[in-house]
Short mmCIF file of N, CA, C and O in Angstrom, two decimals:
data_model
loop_
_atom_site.label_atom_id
_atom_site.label_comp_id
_atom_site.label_asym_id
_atom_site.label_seq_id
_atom_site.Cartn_x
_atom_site.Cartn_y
_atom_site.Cartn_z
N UNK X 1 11.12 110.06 163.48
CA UNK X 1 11.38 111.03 162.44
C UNK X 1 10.22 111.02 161.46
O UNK X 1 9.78 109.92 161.12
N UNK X 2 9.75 112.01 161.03
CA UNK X 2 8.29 112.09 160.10
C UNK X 2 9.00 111.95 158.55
O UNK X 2 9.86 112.65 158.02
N UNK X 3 8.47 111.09 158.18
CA UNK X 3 9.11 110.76 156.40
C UNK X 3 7.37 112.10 155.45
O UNK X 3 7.42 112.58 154.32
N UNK X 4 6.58 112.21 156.13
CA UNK X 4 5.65 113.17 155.45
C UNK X 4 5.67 114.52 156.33
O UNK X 4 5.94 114.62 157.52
N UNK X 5 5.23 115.75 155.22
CA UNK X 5 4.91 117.16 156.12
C UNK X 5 3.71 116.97 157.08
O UNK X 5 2.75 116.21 157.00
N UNK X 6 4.04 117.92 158.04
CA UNK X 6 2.99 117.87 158.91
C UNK X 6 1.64 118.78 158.36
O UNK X 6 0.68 118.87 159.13
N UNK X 7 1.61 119.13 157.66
CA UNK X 7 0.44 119.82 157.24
C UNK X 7 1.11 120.58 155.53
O UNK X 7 2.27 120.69 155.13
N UNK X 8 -0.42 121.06 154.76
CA UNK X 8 -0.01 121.54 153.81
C UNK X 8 -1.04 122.67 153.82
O UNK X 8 -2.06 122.96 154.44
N UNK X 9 -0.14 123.27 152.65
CA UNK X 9 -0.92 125.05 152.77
C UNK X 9 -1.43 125.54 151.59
O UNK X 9 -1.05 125.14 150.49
N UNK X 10 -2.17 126.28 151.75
CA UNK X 10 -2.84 126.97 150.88
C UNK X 10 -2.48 128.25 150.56
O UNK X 10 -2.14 129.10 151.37
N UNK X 11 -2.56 128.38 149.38
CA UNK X 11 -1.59 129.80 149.18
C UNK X 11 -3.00 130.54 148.24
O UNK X 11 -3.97 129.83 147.95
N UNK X 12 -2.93 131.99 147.85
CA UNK X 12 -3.63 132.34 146.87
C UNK X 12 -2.72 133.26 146.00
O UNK X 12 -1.77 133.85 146.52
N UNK X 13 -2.92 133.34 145.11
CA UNK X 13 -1.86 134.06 143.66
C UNK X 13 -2.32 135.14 143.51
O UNK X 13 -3.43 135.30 142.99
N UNK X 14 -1.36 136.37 144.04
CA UNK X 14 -1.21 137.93 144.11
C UNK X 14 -0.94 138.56 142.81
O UNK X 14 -1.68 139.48 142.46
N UNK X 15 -0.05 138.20 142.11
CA UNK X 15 0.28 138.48 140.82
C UNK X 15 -0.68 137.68 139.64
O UNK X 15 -1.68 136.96 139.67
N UNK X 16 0.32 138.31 138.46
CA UNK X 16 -0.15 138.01 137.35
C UNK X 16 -0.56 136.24 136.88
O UNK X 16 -0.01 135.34 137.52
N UNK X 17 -1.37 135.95 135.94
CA UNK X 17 -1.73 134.62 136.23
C UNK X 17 -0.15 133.72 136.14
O UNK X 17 0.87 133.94 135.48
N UNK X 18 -0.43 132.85 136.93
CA UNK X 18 1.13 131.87 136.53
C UNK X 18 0.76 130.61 135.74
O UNK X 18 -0.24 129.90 135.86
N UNK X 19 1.62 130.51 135.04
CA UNK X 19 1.59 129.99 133.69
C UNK X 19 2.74 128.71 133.97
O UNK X 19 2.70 127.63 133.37
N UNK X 20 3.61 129.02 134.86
CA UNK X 20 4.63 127.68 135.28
C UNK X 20 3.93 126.76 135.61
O UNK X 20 4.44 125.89 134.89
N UNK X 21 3.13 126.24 136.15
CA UNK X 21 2.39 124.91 137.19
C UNK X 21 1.86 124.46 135.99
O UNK X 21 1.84 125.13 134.96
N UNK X 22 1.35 123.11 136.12
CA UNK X 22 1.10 122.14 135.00
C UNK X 22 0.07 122.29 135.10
O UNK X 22 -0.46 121.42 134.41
N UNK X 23 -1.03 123.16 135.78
CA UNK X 23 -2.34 123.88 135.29
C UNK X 23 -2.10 125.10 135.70
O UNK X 23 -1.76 125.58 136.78
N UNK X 24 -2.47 125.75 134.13
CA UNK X 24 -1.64 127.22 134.76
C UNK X 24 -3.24 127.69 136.03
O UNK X 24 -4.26 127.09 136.37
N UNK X 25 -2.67 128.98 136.34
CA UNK X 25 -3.63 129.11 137.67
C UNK X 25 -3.62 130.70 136.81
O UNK X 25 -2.86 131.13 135.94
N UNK X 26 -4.92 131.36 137.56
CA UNK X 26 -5.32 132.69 137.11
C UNK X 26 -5.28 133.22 138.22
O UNK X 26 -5.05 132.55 139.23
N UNK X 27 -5.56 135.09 138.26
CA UNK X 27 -4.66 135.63 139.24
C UNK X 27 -6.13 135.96 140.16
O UNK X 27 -7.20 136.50 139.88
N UNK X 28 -5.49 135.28 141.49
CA UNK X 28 -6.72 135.01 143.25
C UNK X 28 -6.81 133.67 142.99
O UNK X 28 -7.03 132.85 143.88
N UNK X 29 -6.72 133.51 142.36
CA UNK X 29 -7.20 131.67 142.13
C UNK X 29 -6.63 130.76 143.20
O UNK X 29 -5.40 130.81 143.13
N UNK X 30 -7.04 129.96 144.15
CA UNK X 30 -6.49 129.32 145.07
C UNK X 30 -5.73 127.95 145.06
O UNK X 30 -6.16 126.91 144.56
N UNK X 31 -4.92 128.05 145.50
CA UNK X 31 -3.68 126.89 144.97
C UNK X 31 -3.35 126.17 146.47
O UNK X 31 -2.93 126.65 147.52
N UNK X 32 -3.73 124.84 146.09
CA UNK X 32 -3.06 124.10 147.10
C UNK X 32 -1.84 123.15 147.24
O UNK X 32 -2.02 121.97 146.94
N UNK X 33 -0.63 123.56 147.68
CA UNK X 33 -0.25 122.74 147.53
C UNK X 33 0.48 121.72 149.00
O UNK X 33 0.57 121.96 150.21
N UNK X 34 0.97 120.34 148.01
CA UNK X 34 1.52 119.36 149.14
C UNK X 34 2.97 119.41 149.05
O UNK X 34 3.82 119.29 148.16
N UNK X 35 2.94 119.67 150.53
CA UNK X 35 4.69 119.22 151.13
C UNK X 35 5.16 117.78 150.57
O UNK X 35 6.23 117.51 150.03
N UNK X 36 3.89 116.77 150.88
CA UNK X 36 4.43 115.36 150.54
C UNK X 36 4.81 115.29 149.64
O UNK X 36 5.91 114.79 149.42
N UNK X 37 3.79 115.92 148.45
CA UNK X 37 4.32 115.51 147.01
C UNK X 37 5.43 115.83 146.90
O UNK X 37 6.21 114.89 146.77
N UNK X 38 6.10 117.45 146.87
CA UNK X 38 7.46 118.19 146.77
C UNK X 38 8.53 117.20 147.64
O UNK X 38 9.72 117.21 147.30
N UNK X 39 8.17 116.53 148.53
CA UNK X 39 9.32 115.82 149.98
C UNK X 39 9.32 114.37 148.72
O UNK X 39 9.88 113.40 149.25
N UNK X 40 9.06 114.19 147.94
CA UNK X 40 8.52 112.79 146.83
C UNK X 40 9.38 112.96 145.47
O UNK X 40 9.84 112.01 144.84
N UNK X 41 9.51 114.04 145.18
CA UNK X 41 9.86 114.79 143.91
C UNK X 41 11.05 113.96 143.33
O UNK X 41 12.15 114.02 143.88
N UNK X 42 10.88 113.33 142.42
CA UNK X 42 11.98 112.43 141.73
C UNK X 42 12.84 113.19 140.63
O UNK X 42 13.91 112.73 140.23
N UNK X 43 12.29 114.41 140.19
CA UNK X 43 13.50 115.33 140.07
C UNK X 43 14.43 116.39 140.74
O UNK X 43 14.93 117.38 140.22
N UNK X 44 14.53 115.98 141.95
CA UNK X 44 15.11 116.56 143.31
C UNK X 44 15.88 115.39 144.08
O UNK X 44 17.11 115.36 144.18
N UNK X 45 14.91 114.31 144.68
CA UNK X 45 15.66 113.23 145.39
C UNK X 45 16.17 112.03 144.70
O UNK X 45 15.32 111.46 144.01
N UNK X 46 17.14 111.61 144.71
CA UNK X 46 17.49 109.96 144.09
C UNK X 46 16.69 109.22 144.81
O UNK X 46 16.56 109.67 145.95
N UNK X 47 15.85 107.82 144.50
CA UNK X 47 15.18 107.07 145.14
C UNK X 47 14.03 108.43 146.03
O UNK X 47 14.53 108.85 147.07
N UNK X 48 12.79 108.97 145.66
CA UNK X 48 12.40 109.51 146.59
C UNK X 48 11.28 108.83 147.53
O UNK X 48 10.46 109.39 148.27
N UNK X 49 11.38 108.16 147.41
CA UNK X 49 10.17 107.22 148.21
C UNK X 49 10.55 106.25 149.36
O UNK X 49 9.85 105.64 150.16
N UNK X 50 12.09 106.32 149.15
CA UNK X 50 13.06 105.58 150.24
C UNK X 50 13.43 106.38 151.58
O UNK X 50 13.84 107.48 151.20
N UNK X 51 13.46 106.32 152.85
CA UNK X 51 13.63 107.17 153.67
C UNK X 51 15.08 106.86 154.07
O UNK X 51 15.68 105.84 154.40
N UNK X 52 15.43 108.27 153.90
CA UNK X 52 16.86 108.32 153.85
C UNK X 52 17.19 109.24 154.67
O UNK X 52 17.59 110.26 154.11
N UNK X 53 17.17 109.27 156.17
CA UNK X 53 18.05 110.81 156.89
C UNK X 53 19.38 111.35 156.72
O UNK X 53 19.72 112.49 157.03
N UNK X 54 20.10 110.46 156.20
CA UNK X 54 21.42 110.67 155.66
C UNK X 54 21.54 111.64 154.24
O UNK X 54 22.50 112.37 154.04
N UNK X 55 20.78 111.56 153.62
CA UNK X 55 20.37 111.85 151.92
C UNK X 55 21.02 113.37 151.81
O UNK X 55 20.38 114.18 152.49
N UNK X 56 22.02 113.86 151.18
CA UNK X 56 22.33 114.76 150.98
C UNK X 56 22.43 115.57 149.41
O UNK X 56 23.06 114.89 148.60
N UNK X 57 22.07 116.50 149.03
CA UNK X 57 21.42 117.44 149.73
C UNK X 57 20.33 117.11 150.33
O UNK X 57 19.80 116.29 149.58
N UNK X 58 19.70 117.26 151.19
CA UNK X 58 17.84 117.15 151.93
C UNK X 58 17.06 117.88 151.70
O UNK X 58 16.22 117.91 152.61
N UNK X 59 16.85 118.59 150.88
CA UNK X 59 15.87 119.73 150.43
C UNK X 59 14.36 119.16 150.52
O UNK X 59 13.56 118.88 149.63
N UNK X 60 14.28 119.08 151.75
CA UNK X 60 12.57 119.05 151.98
C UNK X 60 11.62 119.89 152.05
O UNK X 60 11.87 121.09 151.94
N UNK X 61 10.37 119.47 152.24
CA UNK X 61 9.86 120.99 152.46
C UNK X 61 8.95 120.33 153.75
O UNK X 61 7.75 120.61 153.80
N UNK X 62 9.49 119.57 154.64
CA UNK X 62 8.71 118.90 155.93
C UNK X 62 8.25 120.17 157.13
O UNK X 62 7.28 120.34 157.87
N UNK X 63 9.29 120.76 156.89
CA UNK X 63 9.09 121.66 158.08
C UNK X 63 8.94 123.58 157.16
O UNK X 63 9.24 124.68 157.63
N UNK X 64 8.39 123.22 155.87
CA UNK X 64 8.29 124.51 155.48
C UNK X 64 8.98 125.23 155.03
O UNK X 64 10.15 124.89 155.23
N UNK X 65 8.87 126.18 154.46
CA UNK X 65 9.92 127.21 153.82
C UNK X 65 9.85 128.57 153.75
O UNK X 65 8.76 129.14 153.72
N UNK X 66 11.18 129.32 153.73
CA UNK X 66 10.83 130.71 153.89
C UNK X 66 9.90 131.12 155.43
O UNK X 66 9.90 130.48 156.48
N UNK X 67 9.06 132.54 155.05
CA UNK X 67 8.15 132.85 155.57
C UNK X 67 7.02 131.73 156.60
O UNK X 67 6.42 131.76 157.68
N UNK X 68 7.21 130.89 155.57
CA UNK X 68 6.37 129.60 156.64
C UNK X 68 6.62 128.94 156.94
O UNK X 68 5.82 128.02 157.10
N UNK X 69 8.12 128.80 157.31
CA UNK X 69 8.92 127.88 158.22
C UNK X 69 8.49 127.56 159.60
O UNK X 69 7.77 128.31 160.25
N UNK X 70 8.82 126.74 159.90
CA UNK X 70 8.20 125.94 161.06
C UNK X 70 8.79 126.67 162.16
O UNK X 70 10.01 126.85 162.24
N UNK X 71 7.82 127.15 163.13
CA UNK X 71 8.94 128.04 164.12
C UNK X 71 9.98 126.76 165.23
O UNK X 71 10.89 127.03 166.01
N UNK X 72 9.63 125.96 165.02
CA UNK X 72 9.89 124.77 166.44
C UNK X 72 10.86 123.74 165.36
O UNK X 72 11.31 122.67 165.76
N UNK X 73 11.08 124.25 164.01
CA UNK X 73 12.08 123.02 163.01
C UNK X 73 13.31 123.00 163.85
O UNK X 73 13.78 121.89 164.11
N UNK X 74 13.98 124.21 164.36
CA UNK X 74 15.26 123.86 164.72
C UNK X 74 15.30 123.25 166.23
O UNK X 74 16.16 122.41 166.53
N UNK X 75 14.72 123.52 166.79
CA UNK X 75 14.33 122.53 167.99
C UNK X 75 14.30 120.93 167.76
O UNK X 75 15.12 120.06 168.04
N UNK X 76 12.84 120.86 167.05
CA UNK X 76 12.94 119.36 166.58
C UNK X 76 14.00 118.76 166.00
O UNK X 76 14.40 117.68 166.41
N UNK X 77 14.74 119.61 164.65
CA UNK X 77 15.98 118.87 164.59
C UNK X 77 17.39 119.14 165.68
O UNK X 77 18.50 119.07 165.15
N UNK X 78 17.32 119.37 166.86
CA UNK X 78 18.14 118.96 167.85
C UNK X 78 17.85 118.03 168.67
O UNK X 78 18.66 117.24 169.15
N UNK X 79 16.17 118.10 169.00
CA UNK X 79 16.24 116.58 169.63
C UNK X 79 16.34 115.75 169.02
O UNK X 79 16.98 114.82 169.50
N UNK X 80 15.96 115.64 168.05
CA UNK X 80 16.04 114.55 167.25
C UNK X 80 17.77 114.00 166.90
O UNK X 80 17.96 112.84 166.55
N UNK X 81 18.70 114.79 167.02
CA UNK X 81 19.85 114.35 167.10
C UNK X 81 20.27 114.16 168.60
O UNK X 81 21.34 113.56 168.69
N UNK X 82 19.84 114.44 169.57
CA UNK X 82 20.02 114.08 171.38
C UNK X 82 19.53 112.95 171.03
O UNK X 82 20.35 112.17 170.56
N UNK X 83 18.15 112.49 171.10
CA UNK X 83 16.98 111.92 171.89
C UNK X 83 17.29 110.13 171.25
O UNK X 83 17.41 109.14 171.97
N UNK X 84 17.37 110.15 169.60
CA UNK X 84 17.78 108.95 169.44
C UNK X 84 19.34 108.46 169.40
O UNK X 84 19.13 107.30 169.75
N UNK X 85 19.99 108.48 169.32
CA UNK X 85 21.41 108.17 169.97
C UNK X 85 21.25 107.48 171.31
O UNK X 85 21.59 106.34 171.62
N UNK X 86 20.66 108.45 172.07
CA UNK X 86 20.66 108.79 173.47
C UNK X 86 19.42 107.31 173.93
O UNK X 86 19.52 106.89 175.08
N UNK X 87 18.47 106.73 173.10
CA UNK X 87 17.74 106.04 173.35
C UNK X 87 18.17 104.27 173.05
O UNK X 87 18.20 103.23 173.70
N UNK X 88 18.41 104.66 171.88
CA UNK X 88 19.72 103.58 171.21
C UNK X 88 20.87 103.40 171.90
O UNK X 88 21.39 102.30 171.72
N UNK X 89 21.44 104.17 172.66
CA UNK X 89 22.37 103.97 173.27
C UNK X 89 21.90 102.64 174.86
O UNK X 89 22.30 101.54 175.25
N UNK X 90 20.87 103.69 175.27
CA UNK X 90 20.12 103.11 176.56
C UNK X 90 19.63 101.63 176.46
O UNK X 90 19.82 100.77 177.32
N UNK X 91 19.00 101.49 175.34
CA UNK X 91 18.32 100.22 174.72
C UNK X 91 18.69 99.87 173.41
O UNK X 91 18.01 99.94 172.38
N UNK X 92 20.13 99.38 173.61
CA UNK X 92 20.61 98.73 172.70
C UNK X 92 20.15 97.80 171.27
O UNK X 92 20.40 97.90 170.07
N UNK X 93 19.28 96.76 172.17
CA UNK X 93 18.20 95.68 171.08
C UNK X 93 16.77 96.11 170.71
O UNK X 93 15.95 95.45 170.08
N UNK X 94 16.62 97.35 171.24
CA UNK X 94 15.41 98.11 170.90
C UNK X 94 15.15 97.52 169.41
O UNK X 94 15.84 97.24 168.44
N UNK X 95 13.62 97.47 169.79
CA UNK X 95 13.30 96.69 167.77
C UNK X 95 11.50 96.75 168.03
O UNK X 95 10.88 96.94 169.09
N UNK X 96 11.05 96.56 166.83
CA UNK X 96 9.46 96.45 166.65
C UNK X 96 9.08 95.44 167.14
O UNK X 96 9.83 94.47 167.03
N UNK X 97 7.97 95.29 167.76
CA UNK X 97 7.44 93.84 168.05
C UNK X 97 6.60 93.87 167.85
O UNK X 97 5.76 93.42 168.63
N UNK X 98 6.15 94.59 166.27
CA UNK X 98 5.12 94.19 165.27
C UNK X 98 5.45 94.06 163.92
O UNK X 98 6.44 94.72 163.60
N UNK X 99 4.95 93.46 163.09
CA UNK X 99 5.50 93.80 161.26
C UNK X 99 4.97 95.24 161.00
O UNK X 99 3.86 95.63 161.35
N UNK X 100 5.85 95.95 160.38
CA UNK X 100 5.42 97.39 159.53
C UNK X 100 3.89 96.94 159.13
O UNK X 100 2.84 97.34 159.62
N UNK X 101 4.05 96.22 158.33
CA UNK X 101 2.22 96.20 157.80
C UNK X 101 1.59 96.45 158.85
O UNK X 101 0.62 97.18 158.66
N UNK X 102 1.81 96.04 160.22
CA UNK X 102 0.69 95.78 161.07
C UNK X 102 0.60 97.37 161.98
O UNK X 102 -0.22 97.43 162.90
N UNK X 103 1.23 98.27 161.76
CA UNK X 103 1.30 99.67 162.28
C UNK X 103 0.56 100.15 161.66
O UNK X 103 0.68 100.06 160.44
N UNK X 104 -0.64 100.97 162.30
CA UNK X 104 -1.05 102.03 161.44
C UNK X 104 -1.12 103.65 161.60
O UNK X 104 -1.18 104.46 162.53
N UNK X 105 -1.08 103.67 160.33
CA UNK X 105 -1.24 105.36 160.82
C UNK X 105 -2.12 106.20 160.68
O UNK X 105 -2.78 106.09 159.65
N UNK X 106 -2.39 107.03 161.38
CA UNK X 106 -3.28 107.96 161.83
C UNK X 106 -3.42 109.05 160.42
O UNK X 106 -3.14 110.07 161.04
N UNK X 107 -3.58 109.38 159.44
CA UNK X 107 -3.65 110.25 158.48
C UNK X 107 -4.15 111.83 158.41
O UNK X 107 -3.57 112.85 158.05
N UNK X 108 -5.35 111.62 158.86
CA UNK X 108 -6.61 112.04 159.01
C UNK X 108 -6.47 113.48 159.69
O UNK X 108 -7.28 114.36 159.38
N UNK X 109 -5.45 113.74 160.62
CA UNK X 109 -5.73 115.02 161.50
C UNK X 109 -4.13 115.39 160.73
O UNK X 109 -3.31 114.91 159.94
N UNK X 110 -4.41 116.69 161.68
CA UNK X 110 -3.43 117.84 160.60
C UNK X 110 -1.87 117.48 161.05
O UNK X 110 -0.99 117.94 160.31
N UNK X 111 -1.49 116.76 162.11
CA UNK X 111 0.03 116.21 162.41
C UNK X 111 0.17 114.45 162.26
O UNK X 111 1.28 113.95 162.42
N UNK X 112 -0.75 113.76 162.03
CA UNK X 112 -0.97 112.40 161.76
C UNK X 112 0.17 111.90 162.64
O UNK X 112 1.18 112.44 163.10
N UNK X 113 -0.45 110.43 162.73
CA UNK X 113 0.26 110.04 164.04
C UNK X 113 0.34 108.43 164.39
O UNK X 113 -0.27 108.32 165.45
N UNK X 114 0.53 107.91 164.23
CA UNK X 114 0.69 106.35 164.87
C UNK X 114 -0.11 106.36 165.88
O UNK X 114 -0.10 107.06 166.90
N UNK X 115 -1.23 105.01 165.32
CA UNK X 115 -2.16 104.54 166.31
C UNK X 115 -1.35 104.04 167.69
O UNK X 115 -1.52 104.64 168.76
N UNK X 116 -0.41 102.84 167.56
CA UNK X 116 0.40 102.59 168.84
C UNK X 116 1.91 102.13 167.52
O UNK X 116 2.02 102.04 166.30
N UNK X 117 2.73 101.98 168.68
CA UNK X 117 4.19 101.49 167.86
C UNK X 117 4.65 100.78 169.38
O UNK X 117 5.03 101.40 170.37
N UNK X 118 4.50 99.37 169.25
CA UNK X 118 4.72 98.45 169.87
C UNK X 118 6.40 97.72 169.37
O UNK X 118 6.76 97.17 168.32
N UNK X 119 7.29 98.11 170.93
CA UNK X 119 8.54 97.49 170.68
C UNK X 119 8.91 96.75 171.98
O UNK X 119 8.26 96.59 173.01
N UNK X 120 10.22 96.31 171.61
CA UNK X 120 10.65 95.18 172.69
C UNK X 120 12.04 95.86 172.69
O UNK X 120 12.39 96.79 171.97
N UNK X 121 12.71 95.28 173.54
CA UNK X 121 14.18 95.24 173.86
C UNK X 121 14.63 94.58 174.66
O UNK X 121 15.84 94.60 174.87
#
């Protein structure tokens, strides 16, 4: 399950300058913003830095919003309710057979990714 967005977007401002954002922006002016930060937002999530799939409401913005919704979100969230059950079920003692510290991750490209994730069962 991805606890960060897979990519972030760039928007540019059609209208009048906006004056809401904590630097206001003038009008074409190019605005970038992050999914992570918004998926982080401590006036939205309780604990937001804790990964919580249970967490209700879930108002993320992992897979986008509106207009730039992820075309493949509702897919992913069905396997993702098959695939682990279904794996957990198979491999019961499934577990890491590394420390978290020692995982790394891939940042750098636009879906980031785990170098390896080494487990046992």
């Amino acid at each position: 399950m991805r606890r960060s967005a897979c990519h972030a977007g760039g928007h540019r401002a059609e209208g009048p300058a906006n004056s809401r954002a904590a630097s206001p922006q003038g009008r074409g002016e190019a605005v970038l913003i992050s999914n992570d930060a918004a998926n982080r937002d401590a006036s939205k999530f309780t604990d937001p830095e804790e990964f919580d799939p249970e967490r209700k409401p879930n108002l993320h913005l992992t897979f986008g919003h509106g207009m730039r919704v992820c075309i493949g979100a509702n897919l992913a969230r069905t396997e993702l309710r098959i695939v682990f059950p279904a794996l957990f079920r198979r491999f019961p003692h499934l577990r890491l057979a590394a420390d978290l510290d020692d995982i790394k991750v891939i940042a750098n490209q636009a879906t980031g990714r785990l170098e390896k994730l080494p487990v046992m069962w």
